[in-house]
Coordinates of C-alpha atoms in Angstrom, one line a residue:
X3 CA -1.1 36.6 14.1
X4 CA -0.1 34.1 11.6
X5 CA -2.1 30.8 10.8
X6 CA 0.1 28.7 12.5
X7 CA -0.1 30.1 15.7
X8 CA -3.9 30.4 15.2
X9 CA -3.2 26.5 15.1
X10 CA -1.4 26.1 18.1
X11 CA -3.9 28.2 19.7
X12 CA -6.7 26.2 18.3
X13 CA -4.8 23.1 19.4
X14 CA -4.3 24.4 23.3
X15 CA -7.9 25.0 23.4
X16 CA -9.1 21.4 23.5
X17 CA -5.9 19.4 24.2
X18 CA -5.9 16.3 21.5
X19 CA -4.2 12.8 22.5
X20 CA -1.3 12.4 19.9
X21 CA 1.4 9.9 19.2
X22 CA 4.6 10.5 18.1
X23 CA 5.8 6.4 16.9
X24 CA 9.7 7.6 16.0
X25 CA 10.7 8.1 19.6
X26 CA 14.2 6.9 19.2
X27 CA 15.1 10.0 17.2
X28 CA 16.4 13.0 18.6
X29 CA 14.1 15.5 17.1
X30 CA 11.4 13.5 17.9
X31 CA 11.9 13.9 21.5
X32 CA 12.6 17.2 21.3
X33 CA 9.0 18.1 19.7
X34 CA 7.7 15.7 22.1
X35 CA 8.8 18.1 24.9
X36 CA 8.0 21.6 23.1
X37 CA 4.1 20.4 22.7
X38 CA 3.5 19.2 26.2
X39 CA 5.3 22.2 27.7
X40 CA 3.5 24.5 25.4
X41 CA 0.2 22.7 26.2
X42 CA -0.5 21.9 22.2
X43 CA -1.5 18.5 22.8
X44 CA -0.9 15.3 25.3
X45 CA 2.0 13.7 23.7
X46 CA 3.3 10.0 24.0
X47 CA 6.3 8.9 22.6
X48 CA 6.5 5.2 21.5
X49 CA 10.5 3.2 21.6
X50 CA 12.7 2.0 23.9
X51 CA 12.2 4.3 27.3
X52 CA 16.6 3.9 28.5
X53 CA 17.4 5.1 25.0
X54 CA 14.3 8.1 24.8
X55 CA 15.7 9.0 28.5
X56 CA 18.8 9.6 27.8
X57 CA 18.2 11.4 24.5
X58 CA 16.1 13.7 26.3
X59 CA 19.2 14.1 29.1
X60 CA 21.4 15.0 26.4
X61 CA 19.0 17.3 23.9
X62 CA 18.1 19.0 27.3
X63 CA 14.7 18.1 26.7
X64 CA 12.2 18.3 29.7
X65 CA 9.5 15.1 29.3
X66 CA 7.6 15.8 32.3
X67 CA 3.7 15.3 31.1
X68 CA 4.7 12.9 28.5
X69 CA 3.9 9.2 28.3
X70 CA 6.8 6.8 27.4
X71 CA 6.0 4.0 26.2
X72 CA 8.0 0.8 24.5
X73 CA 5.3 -1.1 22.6
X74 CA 6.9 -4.3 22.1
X75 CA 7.0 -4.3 26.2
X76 CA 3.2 -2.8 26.4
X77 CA 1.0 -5.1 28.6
X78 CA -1.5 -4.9 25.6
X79 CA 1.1 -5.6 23.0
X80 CA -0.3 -9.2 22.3
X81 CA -4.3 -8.1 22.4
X82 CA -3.3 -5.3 20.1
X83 CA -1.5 -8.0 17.9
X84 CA -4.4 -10.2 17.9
X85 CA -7.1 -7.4 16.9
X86 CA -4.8 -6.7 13.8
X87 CA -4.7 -9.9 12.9
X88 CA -8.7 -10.2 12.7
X89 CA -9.0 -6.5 11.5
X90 CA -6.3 -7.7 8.1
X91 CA -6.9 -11.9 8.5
X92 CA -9.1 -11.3 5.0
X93 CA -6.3 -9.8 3.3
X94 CA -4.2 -12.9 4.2
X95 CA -2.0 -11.5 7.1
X96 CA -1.4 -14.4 9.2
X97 CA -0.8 -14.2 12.7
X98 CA 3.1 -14.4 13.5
X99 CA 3.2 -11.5 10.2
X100 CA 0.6 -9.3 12.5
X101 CA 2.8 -9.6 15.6
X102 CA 5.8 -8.5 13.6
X103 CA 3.9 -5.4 11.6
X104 CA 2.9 -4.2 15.5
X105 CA 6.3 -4.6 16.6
X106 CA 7.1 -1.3 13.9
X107 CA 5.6 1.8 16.1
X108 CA 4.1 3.2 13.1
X109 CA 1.5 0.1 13.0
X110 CA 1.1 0.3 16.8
X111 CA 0.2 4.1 16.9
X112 CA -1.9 3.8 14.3
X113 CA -3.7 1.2 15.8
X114 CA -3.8 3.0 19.2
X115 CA -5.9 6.1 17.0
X116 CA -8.1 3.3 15.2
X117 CA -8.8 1.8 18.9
X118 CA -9.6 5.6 20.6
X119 CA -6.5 5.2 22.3
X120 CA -4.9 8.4 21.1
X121 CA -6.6 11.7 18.5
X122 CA -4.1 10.8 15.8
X123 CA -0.4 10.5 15.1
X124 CA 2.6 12.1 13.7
X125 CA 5.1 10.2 11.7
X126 CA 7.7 10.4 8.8
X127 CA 11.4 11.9 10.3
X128 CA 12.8 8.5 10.0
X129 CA 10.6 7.0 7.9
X130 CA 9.3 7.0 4.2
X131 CA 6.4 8.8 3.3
X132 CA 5.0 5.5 1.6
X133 CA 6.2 3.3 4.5
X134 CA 3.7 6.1 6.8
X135 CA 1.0 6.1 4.6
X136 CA 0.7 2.4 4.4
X137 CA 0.8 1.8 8.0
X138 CA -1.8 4.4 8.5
X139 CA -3.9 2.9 5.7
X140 CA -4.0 -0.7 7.4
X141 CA -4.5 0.3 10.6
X142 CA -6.8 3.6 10.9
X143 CA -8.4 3.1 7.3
X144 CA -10.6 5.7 4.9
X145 CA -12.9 8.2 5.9
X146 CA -16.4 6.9 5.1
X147 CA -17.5 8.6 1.4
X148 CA -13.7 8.3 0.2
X149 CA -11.6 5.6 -1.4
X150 CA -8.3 7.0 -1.5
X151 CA -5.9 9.0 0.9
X152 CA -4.4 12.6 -0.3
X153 CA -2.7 15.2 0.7
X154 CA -1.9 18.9 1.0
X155 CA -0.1 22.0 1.4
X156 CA -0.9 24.9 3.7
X157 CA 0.7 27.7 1.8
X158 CA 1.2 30.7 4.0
X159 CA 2.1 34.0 2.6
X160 CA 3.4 37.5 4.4
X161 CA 1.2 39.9 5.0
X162 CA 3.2 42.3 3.4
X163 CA 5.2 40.4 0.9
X164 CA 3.9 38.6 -2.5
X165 CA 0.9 36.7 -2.6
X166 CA -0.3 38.6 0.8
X167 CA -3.6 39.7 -0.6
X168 CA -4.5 35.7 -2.6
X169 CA -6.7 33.0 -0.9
X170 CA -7.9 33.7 2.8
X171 CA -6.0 36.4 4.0
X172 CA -2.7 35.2 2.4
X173 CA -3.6 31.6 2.7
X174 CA -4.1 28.7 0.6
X175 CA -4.7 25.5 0.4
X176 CA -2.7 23.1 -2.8
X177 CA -3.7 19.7 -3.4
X178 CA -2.4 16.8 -4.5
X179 CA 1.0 17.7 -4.0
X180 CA 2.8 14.5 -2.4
X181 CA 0.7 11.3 -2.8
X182 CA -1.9 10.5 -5.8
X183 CA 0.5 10.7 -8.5
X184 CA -2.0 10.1 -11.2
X185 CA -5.3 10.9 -10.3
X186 CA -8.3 9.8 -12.4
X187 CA -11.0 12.1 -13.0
X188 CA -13.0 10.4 -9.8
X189 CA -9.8 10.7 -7.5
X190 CA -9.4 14.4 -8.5
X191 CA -13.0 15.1 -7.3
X192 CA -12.5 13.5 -4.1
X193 CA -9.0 14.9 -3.6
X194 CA -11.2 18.2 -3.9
X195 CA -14.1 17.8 -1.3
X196 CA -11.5 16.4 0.9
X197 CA -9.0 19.7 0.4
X198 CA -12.5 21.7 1.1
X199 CA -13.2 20.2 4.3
X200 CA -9.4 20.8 5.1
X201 CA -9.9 24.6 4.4
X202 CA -12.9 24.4 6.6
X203 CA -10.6 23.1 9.4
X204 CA -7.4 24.7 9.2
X205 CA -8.0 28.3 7.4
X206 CA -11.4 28.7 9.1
X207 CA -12.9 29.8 5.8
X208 CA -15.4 28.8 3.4
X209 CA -13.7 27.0 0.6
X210 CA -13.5 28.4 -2.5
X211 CA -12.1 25.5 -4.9
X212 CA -10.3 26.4 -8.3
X213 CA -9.5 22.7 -10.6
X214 CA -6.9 24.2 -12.3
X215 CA -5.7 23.6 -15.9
X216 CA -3.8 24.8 -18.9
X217 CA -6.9 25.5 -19.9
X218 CA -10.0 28.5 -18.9
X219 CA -13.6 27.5 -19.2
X220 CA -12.6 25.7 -23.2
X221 CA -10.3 27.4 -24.6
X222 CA -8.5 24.3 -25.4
X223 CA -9.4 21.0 -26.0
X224 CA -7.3 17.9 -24.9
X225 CA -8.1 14.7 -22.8
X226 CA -6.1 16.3 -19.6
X227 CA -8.4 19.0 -20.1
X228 CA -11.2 16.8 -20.1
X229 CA -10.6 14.8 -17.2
X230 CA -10.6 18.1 -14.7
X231 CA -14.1 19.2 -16.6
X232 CA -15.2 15.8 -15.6
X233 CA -13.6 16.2 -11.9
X234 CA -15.6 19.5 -11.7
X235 CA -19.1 17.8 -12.9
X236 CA -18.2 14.8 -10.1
X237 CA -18.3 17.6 -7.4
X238 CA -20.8 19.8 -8.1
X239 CA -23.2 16.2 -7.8
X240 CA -21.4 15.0 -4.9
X241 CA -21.5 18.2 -2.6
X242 CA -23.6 21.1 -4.8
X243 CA -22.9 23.4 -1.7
X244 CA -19.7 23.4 -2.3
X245 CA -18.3 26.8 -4.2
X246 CA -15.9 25.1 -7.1
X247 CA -15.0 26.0 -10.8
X248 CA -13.5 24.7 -13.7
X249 CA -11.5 24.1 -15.4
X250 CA -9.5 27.3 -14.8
X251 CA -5.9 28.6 -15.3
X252 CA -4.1 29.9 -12.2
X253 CA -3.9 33.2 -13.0
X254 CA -7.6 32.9 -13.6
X255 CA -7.8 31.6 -10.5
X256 CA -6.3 34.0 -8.2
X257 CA -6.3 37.6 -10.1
X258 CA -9.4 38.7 -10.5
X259 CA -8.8 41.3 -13.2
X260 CA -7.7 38.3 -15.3
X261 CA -10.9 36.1 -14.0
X262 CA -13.3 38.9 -15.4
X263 CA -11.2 38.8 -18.9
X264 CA -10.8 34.6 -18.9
X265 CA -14.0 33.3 -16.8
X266 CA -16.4 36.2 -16.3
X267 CA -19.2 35.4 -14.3
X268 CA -17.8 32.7 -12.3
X269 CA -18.1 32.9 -8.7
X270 CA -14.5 31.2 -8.0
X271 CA -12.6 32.3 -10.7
X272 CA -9.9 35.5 -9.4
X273 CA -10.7 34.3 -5.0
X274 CA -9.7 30.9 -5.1
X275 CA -8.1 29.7 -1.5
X276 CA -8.1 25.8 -2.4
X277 CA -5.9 25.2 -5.9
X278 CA -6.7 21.5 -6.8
X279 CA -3.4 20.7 -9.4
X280 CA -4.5 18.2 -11.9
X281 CA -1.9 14.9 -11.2
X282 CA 1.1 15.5 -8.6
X283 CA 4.0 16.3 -11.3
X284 CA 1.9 19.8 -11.2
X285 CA 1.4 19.9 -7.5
X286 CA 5.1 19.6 -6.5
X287 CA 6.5 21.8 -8.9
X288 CA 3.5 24.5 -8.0
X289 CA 4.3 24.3 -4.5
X290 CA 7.7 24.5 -4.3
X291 CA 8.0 27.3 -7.4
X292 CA 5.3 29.0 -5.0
X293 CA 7.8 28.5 -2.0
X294 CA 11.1 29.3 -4.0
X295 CA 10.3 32.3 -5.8
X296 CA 7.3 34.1 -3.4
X297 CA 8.8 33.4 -0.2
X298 CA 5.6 31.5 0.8
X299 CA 6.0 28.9 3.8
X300 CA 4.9 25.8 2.7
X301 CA 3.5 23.4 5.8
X302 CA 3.0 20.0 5.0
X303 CA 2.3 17.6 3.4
X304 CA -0.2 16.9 5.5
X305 CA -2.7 14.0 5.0
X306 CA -6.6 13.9 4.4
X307 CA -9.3 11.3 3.7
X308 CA -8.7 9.1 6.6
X309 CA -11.2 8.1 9.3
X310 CA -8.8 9.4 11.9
X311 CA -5.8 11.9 11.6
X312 CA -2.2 10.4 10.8
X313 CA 0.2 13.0 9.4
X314 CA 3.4 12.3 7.5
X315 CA 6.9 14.2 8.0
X316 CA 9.3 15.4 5.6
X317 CA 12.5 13.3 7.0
X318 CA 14.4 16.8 6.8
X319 CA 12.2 18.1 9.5
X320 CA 13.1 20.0 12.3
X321 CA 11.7 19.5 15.8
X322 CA 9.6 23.0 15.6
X323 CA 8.2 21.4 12.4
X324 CA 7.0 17.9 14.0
X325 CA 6.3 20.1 16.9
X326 CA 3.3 22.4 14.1
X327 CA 2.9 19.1 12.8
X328 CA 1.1 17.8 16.1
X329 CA -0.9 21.1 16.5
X330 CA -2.3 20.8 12.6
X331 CA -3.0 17.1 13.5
X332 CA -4.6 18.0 17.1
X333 CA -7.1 20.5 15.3
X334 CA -7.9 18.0 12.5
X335 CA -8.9 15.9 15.4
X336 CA -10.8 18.4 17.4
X337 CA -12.9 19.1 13.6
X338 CA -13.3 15.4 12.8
X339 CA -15.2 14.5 16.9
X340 CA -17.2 17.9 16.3
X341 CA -18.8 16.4 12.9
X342 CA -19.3 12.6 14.3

């Protein structure tokens, strides 16, 4: 069984409340109708209802169990507008600008997570990964402990192909691949306890976090180099249960004839499954080398650090790929009630 249909089964076991804001596009509704027919999670779509039927008619998409719903028409529309307001009126959002940010579904789904009202939410086939991050920002906020929002890749590898013997059973996490494009030495270290709580939830494993670098354990010196060792120190005083270790090399990381040459004696070093890349020029080239040239699937980006789950879409997405999207968001969901 691979990891994503441990997901999905993970998901079905403890149906989550998700909303899917981009219901006026066709692979939205489609996903919409594979999750609540698969049982992955309650789903309701958010646009206009005559427009979401008939793309449903015509995709041949059964919405039977999912909730419809046009916002801008919602008998709460003008509460919700009003709670915004107060929630941003410090920032200097006035009221008319709060009415008009809830009449994007993005801002209203969000807020229906912040409120309870659904587990989390799934955006980004029509939308801009900074337009989805923003929304969810304003309106569901950071997880207490963190400052900023990051994200990750689930890299999955075959069993029997390249990479099938690395991280947990073939599986690994890489972080910062899609949002902090810079991080300082501080945002590294939380972009690392939050991709070690995300192995925790997705892989089911204890994480094992590598801060990789050009350079192993010194052997050479420059500022970027620095700012990892730093990241490294900031974790081990933040969470000292956590199993990390740095800075290390990749290959240090993952082969562990060449951790016992580079880093001998570290406990990390050759069984990494979380790869923390030190600024996202690193990240996204990792990843999608990783993806071209091993054959690894790449799932993702998906977001961590918030208070509630929102997850982002690549706008090339398929409806099975919105559709794993929900599951990953469902389980985050399920993890995040089980630690509150």
């Amino acid at each position: 069984m691979d990891i994503l249909e441990r997901i999905r089964q993970r998901a079905a076991a403890k149906l989550q409340h998700i909303v899917l804001p981009e219901g006026n596009d066709p692979r939205t509704v489609v996903a919409a109708a594979m999750c609540a027919g698969n049982r992955i999670a309650r789903i309701t779509l958010l646009g206009d209802e005559p427009t979401i039927r008939e793309t449903a008619r015509r995709e041949g998409a059964d919405l039977g169990g999912v909730e419809v719903v046009d916002h801008r028409r919602a008998p709460d529309f003008e509460k919700m507008a009003a709670l915004f307001h107060e929630m941003r009126r410090a920032k200097g959002l006035m009221a008319d600008e709060a009415r008009t940010l809830l009449s994007d579904p993005l801002y209203y789904g969000d807020l229906m997570v912040r409120l309870g009202k659904a587990d989390g939410s799934v955006a980004g086939a029509t939308n801009t990964t900074s337009h989805t991050v923003r929304a969810a920002l304003q309106c569901i906020g950071v997880r207490a402990g963190f400052k900023i929002v990051s994200s990750f890749f689930l890299m999955a590898f075959s069993d029997s192909g390249i990479g099938g013997d690395f991280g947990n059973n073939g599986s690994l996490i890489f972080a910062d691949c899609g949002v902090v494009i810079e991080p300082s030495a501080a945002e590294l270290a939380e972009i690392a306890i939050a991709s070690a709580d995300s192995c925790r939830t997705l892989l089911g494993a204890t994480p094992r976090v590598a801060m990789l670098s050009f350079s192993t354990k010194g052997s050479a010196k420059h500022r970027l180099v620095d700012k990892v060792v730093e990241a490294t120190r900031t974790v081990k005083a933040r969470a000292p249960e956590l199993e990390i270790d740095g800075e290390l090399q990749a290959d240090a990381a993952l082969v562990p004839a060449i951790a016992h040459l580079k880093a001998p004696g570290s406990t990390i070093a050759g069984k990494a499954n979380v790869l923390i890349f030190p600024d996202l020029q690193s990240g996204n080239i990792g990843y999608k080398l990783t993806e071209r040239l091993a054959g690894a699937t790449a799932i993702g980006p998906i977001l961590q650090g918030l208070d509630k789950p929102a997850n982002d879409l690549s706008r090339g997405c398929k409806a099975e790929d919105i559709a794993d999207a929900v599951a990953i968001t469902a389980v985050q969901s399920q993890a995040r009630q089980a630690s509150r």
